[in-house]
Coordinates of C-alpha atoms in Angstrom, one line a residue:
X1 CA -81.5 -224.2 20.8
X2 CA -78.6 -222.5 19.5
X3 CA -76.9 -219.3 21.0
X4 CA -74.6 -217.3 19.3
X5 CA -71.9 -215.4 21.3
X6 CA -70.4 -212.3 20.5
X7 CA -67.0 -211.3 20.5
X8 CA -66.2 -207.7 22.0
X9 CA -64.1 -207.2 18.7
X10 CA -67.4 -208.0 17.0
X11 CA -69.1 -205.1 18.9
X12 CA -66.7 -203.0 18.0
X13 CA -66.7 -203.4 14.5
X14 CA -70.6 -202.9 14.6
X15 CA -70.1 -199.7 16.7
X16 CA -68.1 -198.4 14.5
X17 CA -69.7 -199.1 11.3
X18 CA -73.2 -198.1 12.8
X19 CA -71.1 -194.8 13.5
X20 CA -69.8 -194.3 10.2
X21 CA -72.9 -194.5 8.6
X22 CA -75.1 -192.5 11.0
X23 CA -74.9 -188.7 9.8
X24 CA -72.6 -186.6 12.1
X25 CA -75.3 -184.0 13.8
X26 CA -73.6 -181.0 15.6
X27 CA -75.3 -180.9 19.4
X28 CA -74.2 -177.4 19.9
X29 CA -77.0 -175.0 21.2
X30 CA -75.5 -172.6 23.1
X31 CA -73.8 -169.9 21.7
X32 CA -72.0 -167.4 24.1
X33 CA -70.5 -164.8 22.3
X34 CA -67.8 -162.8 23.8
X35 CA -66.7 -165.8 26.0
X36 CA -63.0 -167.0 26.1
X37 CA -62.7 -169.5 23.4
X38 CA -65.6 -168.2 21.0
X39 CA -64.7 -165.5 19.5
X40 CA -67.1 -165.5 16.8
X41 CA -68.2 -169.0 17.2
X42 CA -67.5 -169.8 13.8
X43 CA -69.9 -167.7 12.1
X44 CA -68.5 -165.1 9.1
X45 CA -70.5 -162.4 7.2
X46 CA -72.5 -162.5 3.9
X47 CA -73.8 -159.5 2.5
X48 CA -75.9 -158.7 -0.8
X49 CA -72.6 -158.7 -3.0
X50 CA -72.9 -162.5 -3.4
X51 CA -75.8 -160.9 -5.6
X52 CA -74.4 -157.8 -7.1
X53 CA -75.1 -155.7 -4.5
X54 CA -73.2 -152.9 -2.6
X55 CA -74.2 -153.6 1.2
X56 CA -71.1 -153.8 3.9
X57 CA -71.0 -155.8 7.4
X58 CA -67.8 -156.7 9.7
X59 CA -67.8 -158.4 12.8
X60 CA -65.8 -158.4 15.9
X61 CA -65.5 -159.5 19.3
X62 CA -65.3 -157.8 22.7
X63 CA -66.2 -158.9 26.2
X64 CA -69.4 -158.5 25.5
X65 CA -70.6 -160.0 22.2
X66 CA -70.1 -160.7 18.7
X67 CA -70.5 -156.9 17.2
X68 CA -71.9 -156.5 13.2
X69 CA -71.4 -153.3 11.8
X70 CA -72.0 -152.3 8.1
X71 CA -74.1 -150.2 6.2
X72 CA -77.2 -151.4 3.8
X73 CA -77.5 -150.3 0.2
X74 CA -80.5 -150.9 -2.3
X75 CA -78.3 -150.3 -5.2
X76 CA -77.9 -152.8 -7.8
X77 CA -81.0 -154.7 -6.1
X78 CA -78.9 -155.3 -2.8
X79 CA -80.2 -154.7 0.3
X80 CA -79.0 -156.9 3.3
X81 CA -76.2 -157.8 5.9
X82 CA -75.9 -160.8 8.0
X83 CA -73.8 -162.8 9.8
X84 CA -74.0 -167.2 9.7
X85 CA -72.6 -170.3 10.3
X86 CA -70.6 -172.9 8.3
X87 CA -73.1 -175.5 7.2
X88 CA -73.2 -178.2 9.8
X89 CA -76.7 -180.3 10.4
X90 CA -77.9 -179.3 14.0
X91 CA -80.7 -181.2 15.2
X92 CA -83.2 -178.8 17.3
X93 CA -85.9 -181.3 17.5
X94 CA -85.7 -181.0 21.2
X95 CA -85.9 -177.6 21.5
X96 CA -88.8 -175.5 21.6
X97 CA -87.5 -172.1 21.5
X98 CA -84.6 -169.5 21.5
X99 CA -83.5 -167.4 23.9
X100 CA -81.0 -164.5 22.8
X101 CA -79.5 -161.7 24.2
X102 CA -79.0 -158.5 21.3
X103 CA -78.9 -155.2 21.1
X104 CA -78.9 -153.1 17.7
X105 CA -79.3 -149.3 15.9
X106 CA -80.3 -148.9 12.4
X107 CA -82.1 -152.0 11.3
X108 CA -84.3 -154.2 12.8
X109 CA -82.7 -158.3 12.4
X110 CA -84.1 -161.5 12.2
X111 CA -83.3 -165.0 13.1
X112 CA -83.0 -167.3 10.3
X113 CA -83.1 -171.4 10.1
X114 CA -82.0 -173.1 7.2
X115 CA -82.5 -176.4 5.7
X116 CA -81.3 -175.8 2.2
X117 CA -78.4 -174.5 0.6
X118 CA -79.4 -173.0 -1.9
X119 CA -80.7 -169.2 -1.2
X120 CA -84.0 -169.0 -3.1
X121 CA -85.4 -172.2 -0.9
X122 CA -87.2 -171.4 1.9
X123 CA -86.1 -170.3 5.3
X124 CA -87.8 -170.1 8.6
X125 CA -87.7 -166.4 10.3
X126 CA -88.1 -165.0 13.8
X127 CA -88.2 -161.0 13.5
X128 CA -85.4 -159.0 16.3
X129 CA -87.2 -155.4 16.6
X130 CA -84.6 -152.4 16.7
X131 CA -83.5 -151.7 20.8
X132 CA -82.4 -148.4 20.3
X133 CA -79.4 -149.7 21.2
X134 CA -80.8 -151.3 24.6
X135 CA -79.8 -154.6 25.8
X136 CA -82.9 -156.9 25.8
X137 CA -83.6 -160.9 26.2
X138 CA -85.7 -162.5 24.2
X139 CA -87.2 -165.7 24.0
X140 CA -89.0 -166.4 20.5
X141 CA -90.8 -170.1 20.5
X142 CA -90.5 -172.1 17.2
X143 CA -94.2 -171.2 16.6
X144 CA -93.5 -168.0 16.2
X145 CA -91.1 -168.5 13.0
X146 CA -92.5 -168.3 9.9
X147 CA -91.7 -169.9 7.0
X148 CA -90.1 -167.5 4.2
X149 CA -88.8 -167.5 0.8
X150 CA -87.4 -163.6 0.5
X151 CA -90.1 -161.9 1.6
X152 CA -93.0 -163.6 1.1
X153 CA -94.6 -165.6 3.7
X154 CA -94.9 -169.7 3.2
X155 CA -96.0 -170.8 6.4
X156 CA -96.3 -171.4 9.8
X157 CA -92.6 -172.4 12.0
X158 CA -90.6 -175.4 11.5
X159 CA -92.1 -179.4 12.1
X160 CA -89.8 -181.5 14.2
X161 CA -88.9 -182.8 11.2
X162 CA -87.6 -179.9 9.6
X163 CA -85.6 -179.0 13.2
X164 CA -84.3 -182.2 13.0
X165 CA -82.2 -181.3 9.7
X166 CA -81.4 -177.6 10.2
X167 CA -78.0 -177.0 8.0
X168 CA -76.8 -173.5 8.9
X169 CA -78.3 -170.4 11.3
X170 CA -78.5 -166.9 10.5
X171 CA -78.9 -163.5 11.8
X172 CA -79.8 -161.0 8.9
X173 CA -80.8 -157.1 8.3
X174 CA -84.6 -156.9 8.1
X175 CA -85.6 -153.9 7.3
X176 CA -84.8 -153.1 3.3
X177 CA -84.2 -149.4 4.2
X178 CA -80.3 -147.5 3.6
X179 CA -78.2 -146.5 6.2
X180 CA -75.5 -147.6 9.1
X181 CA -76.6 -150.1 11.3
X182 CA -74.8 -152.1 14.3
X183 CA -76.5 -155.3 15.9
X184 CA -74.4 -157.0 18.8
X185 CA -75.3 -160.3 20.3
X186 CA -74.0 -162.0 24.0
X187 CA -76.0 -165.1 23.6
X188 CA -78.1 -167.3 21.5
X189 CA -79.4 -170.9 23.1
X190 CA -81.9 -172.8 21.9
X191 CA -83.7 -174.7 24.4

């Protein structure tokens, strides 16, 4: 019988190849805003001007949190303000909810997950009630999403599958309604 030995050159070259050809997923799921070295973690604002609309939103940091501030218009069919991140895949598969820390006046938020880059394919959504400006902790379970393409409702929360491949997360305006708003975040882990 005939045994074949392998060089540790060989498993190197194997290694590397198997990790050139395996997708890169991101295994960040923390997110602590405010904390030395995050600033804003990466993530910029998008408002309804991508669309011809007249909405405003700017973040900042402080010791506290990542702060968005704006104002929502419904002019020229506008009528949101969010903050996200670059697209990277994140693989949430072994998470079965988020926890995160908010506070906000003005307009109620929501969570978004994305798989797709393109805006008119759906989303999943977690809805963030107005505090009043209140600190509060939440902890929203993956079964509460729901599956959304603008504001219609698709579906139930996202399969393992779909967690597996998320591409970019969101926090948007929810409401649809004018006015200045401010929404402030301290942390967002899923887990």
């Amino acid at each position: 019988m005939a045994t074949t030995k392998i060089s540790r050159f060989s498993c190197f070259k194997l290694w590397f190849i198997v990790m050139i050809l395996i997708p890169n997923y991101a295994v960040s799921k923390t997110y602590q805003f405010g904390s030395e070295g995050c600033e804003n973690c990466g993530w910029f604002v998008v408002v309804d001007g991508v669309m011809g609309g007249l909405s405003s939103g700017k973040i900042e940091s402080n010791a506290e949190g990542m702060r968005l501030s704006g104002s929502v218009s419904l002019a020229n069919n506008g009528g949101f303000s969010s903050v996200r991140t670059r697209y990277e895949r994140i693989d949430l598969s072994t998470s079965t909810e988020v926890l995160i820390r908010y506070r906000s006046v003005g307009q109620s938020f929501a969570i978004t997950l994305n798989n797709y880059r393109r805006f008119w394919r759906p989303q999943f959504k977690a809805f963030l009630p107005e505090t009043n400006g209140e600190w509060v902790e939440r902890i929203i379970p993956f079964v509460d999403f729901k599956k959304m393409r603008f504001d219609s409702i698709l579906g139930d929360g996202p399969s393992e599958k779909e967690l597996a491949n998320i591409i970019r997360l969101g926090l948007i305006s929810n409401d649809k309604k004018e006015g200045p708003f401010e929404f402030e975040i301290s942390e967002l882990t899923f887990r």
